[in-house]
Short mmCIF file of C-alpha atoms in Angstrom, two decimals:
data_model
loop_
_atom_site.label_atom_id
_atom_site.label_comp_id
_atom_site.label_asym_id
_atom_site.label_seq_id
_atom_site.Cartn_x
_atom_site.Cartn_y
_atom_site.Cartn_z
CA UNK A 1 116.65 304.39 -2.58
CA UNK A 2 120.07 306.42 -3.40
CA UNK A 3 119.00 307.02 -6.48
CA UNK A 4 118.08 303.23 -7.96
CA UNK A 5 115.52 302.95 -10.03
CA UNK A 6 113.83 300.59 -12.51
CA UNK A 7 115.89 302.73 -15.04
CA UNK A 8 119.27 302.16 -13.06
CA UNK A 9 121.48 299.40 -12.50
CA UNK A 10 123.24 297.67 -9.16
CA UNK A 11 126.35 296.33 -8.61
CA UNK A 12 126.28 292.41 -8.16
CA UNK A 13 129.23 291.82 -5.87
CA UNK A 14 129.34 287.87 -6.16
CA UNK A 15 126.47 287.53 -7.66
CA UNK A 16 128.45 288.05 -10.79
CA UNK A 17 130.10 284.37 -9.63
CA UNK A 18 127.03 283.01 -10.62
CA UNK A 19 126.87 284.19 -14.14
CA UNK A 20 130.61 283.58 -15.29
CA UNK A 21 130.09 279.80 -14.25
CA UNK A 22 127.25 279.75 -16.62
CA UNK A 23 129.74 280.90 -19.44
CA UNK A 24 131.49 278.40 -18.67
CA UNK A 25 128.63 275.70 -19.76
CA UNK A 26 128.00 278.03 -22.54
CA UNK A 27 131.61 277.62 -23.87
CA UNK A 28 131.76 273.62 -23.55
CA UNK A 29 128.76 273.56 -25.30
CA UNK A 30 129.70 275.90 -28.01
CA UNK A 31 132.92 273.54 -28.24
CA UNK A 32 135.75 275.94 -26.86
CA UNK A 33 136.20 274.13 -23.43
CA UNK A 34 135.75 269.75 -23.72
CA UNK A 35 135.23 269.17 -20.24
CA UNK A 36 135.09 270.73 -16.45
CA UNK A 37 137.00 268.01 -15.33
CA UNK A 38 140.14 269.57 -17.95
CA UNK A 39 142.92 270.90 -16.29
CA UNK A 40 143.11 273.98 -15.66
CA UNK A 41 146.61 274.63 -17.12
CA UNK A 42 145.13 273.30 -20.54
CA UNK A 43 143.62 276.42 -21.00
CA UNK A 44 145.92 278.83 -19.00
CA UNK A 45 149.53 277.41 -19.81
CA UNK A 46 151.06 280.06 -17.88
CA UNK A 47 149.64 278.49 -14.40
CA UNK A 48 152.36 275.25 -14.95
CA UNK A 49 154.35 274.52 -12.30
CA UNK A 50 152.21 276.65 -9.29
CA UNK A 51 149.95 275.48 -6.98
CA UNK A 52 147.19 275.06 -9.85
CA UNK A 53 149.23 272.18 -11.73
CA UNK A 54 146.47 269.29 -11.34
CA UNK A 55 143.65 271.46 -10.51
CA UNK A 56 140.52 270.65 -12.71
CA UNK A 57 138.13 273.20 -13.68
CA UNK A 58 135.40 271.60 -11.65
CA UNK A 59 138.00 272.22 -8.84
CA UNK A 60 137.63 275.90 -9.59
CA UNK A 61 134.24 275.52 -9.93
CA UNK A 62 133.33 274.16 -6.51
CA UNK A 63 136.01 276.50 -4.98
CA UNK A 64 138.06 273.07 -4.21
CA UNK A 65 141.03 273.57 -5.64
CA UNK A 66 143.33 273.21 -2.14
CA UNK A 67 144.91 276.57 -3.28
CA UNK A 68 145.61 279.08 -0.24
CA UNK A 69 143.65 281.60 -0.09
CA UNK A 70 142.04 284.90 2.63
CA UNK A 71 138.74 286.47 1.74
CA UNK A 72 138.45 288.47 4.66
CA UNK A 73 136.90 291.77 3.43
CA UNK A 74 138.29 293.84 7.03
CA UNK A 75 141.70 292.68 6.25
CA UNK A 76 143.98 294.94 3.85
CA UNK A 77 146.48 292.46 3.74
CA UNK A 78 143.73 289.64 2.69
CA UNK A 79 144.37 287.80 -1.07
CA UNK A 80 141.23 289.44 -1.71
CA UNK A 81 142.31 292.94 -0.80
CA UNK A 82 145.92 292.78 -2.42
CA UNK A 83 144.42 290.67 -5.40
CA UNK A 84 144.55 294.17 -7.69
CA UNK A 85 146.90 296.02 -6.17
CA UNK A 86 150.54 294.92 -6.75
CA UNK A 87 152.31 296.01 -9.95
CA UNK A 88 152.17 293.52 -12.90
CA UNK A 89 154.72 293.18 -15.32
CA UNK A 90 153.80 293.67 -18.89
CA UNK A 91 152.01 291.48 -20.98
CA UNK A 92 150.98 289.66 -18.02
CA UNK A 93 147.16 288.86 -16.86
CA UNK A 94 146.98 290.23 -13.53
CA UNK A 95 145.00 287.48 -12.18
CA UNK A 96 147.20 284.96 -13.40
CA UNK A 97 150.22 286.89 -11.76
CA UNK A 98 148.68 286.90 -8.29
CA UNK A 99 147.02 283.69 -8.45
CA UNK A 100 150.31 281.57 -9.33
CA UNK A 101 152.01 282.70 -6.45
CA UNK A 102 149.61 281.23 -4.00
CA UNK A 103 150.90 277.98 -2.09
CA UNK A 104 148.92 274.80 -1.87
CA UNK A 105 147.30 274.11 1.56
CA UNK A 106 145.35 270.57 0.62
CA UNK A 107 144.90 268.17 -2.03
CA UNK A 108 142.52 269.26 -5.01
CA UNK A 109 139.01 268.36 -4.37
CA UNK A 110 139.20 267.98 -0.33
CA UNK A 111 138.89 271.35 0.92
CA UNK A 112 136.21 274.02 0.34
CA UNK A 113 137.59 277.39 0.68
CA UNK A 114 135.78 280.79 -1.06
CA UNK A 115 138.10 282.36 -3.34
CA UNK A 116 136.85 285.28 -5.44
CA UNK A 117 140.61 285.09 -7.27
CA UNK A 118 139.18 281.37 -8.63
CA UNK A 119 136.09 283.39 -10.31
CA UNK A 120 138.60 285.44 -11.74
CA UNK A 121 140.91 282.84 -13.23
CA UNK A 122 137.55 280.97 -14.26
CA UNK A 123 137.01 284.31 -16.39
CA UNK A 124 140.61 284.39 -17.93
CA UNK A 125 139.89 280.86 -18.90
CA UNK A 126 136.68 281.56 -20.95
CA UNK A 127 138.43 284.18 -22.33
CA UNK A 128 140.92 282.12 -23.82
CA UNK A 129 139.20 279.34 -24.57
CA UNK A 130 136.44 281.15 -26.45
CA UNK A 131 138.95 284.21 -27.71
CA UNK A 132 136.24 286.86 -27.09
CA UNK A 133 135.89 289.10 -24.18
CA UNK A 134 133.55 288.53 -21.43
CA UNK A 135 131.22 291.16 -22.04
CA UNK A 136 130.93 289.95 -25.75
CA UNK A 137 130.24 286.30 -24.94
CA UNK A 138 127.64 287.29 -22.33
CA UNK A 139 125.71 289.26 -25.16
CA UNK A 140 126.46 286.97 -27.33
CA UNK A 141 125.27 284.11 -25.52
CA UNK A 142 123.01 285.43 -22.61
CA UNK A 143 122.03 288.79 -22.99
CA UNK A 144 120.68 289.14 -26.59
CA UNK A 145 119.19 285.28 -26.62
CA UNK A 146 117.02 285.84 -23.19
CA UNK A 147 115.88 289.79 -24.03
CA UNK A 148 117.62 291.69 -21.28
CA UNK A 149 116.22 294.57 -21.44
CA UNK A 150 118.78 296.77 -20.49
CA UNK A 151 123.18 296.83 -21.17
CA UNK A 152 125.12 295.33 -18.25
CA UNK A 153 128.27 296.72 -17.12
CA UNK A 154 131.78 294.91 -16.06
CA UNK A 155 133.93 296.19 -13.87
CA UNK A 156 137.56 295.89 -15.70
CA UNK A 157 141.16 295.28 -13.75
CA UNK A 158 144.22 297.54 -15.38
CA UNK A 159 144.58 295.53 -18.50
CA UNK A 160 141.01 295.84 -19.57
CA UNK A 161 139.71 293.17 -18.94
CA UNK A 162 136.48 292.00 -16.52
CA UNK A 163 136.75 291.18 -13.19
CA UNK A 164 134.88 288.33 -13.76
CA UNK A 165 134.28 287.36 -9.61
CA UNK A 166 132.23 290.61 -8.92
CA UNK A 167 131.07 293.51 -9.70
CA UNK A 168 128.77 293.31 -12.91
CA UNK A 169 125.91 295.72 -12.85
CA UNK A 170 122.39 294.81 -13.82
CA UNK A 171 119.07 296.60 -13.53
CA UNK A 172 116.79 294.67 -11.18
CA UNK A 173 114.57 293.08 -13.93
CA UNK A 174 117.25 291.54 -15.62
CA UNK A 175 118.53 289.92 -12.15
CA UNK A 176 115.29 288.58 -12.28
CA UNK A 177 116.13 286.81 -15.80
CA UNK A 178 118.94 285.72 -14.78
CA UNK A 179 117.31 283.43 -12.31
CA UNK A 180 114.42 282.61 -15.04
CA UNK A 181 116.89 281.53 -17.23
CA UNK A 182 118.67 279.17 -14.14
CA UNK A 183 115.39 278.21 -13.33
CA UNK A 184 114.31 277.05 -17.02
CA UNK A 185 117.63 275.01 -17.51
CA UNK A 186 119.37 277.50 -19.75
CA UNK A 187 117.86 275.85 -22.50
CA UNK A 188 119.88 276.56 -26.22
CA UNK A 189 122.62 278.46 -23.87
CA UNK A 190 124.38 275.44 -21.52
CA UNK A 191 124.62 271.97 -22.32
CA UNK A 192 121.39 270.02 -20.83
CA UNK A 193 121.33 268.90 -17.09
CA UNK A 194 124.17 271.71 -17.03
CA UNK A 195 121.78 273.67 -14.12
CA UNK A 196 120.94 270.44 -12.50
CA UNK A 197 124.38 270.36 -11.92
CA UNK A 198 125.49 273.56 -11.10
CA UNK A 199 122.93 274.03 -8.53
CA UNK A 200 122.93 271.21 -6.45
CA UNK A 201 125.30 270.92 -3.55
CA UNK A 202 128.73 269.94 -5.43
CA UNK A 203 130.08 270.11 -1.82
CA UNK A 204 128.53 270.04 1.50
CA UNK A 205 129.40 271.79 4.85
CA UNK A 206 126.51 273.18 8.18
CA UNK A 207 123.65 274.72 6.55
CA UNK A 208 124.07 273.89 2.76
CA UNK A 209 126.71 273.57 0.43
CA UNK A 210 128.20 274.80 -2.91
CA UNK A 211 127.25 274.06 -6.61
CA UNK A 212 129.19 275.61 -9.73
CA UNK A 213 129.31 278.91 -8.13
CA UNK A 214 125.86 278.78 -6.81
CA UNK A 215 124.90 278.64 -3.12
CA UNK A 216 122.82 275.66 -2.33
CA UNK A 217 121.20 276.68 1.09
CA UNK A 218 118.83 274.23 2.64
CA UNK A 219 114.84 274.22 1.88
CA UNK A 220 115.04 272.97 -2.07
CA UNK A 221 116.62 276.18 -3.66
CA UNK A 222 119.67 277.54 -4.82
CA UNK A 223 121.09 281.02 -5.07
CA UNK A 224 123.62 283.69 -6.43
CA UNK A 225 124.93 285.54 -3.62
CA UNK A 226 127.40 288.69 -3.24
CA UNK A 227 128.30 290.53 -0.09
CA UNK A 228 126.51 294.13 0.73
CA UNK A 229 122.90 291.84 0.13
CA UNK A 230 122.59 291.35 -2.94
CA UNK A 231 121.05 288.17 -4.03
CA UNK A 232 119.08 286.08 -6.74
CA UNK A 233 117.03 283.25 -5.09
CA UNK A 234 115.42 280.40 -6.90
CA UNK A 235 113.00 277.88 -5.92
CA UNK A 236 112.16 275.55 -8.97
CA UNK A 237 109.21 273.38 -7.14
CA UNK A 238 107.29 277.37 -6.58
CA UNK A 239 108.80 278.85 -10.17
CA UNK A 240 109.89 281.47 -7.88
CA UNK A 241 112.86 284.02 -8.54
CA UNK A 242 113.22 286.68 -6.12
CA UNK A 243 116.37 289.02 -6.62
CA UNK A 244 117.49 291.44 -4.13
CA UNK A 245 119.80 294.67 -4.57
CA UNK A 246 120.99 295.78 -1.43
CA UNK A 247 123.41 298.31 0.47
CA UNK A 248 123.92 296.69 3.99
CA UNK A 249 126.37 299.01 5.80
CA UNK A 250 128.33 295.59 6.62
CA UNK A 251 129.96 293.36 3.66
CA UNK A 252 128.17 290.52 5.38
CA UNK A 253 125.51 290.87 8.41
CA UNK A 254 124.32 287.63 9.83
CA UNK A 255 121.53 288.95 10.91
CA UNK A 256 120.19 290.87 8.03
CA UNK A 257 120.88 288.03 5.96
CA UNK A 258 118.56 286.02 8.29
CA UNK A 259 115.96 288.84 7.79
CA UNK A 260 116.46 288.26 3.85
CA UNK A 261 115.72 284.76 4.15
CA UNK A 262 112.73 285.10 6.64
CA UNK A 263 111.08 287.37 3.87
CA UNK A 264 111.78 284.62 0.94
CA UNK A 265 110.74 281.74 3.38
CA UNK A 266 107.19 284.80 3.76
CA UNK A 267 106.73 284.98 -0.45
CA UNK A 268 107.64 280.79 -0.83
CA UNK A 269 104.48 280.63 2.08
CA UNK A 270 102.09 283.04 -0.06
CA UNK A 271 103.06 281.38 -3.44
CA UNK A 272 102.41 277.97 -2.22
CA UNK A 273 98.95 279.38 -1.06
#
């Protein structure tokens, strides 16, 4: 449909979340980053003295970092909506600018709140850390290694550089590697156990809970998830990956998101058969 074929590629909305945590296992193996539970401000300086001073990366990670934030997608005056919008000041990273302004509503590591502007900052960080750009460290270290068979592409803020929360676009195949690669433990790419990690419920709430930017719903799998429907689900006891590119006419739609999972809970049935 609308014009997406095997040839084409999809935005990932959130989805992308999924993949810029797994950079960040790729850089602490590779030596650039020691340790998730580093502050953040080790690696971006220019965060000192805002609401991220004592934040660990882990914190970002698990979206726990007691930072303020609105991700309501209907509201233009939402963090989320405003994020990219303001004017920046030269030689500053737009994320960065945004994100230190934002007031503390709990103590690090109590409070769960989604934050696509923590992706983004988690993106900034690899940057610096590693000193390459996104898009070359996700060749580099993910693309090239596991034989994507097609170039992804980054959607970039006004400096040039990836908006590392959302919108890369993949063809549907290599969505599908993606998860094979999650489901086989990154192997030579993150440090080992990194996936056992990442994709078990870091924090809990109704219904599942959160890893290192992967969903953990209930049932024994994990997923990347981004609004519109689009969605890479793994279950590791089946070695199952089903991916899903979507254009819901809602950014999220209860119900057709129950109809998603009612078809994966169908192909779990049949592959257990």
């Amino acid at each position: 449909a609308r014009g997406y074929g095997p040839e084409g590629r999809w935005t990932s909305f959130s989805v992308a979340k999924s993949v810029t945590s797994t950079l960040v296992g790729a850089a602490i193996k590779d030596g650039y980053i020691k340790s998730i539970d580093d502050p953040v401000t080790r690696y971006i300086p220019d965060l000192a003295g805002a609401g991220y001073d004592g934040v660990t990366i882990r914190q970002l990670l698990t979206m726990t970092s007691g930072v303020k934030w609105n991700e309501d997608y209907t509201n233009p005056n939402s963090d989320v909506a405003r994020m990219f919008a303001e004017a920046v000041p030269a030689g500053q990273d737009p994320t960065v600018f945004y994100m230190r302004k934002l007031p503390r509503e709990s103590d690090p590591g109590v409070k769960f709140v989604y934050k696509t502007g923590e992706t983004n900052l988690i993106g900034v960080l690899v940057r610096r850390a590693t000193r390459k750009s996104l898009s070359a460290y996700l060749e580099e270290k993910i693309w090239k290694p596991y034989g994507m068979e097609r170039d992804a592409f980054w959607m970039t803020d006004q400096t040039g550089a990836e908006v590392s929360g959302c919108c890369l676009s993949v063809s549907l195949r290599d969505y599908g590697r993606i998860g094979q690669m999650a489901l086989e433990g990154g192997k030579g790419i993150v440090p080992a156990g990194w996936f056992a990690d990442a994709t078990k419920a870091q924090v809990s709430f109704p219904g599942g809970g959160y890893g290192y930017q992967w969903w953990v719903p209930a049932g024994g799998v994990f997923a990347a998830q981004g609004i519109f429907g689009q969605s890479i689900i793994v279950d590791p006891a089946r070695k199952l990956v089903m991916v899903t590119s979507a254009a819901w006419p809602r950014a999220s739609d209860r119900a057709l998101a129950q109809e998603r999972m009612a078809f994966a809970m169908k192909v779990q049935a049949a592959a257990k058969e």
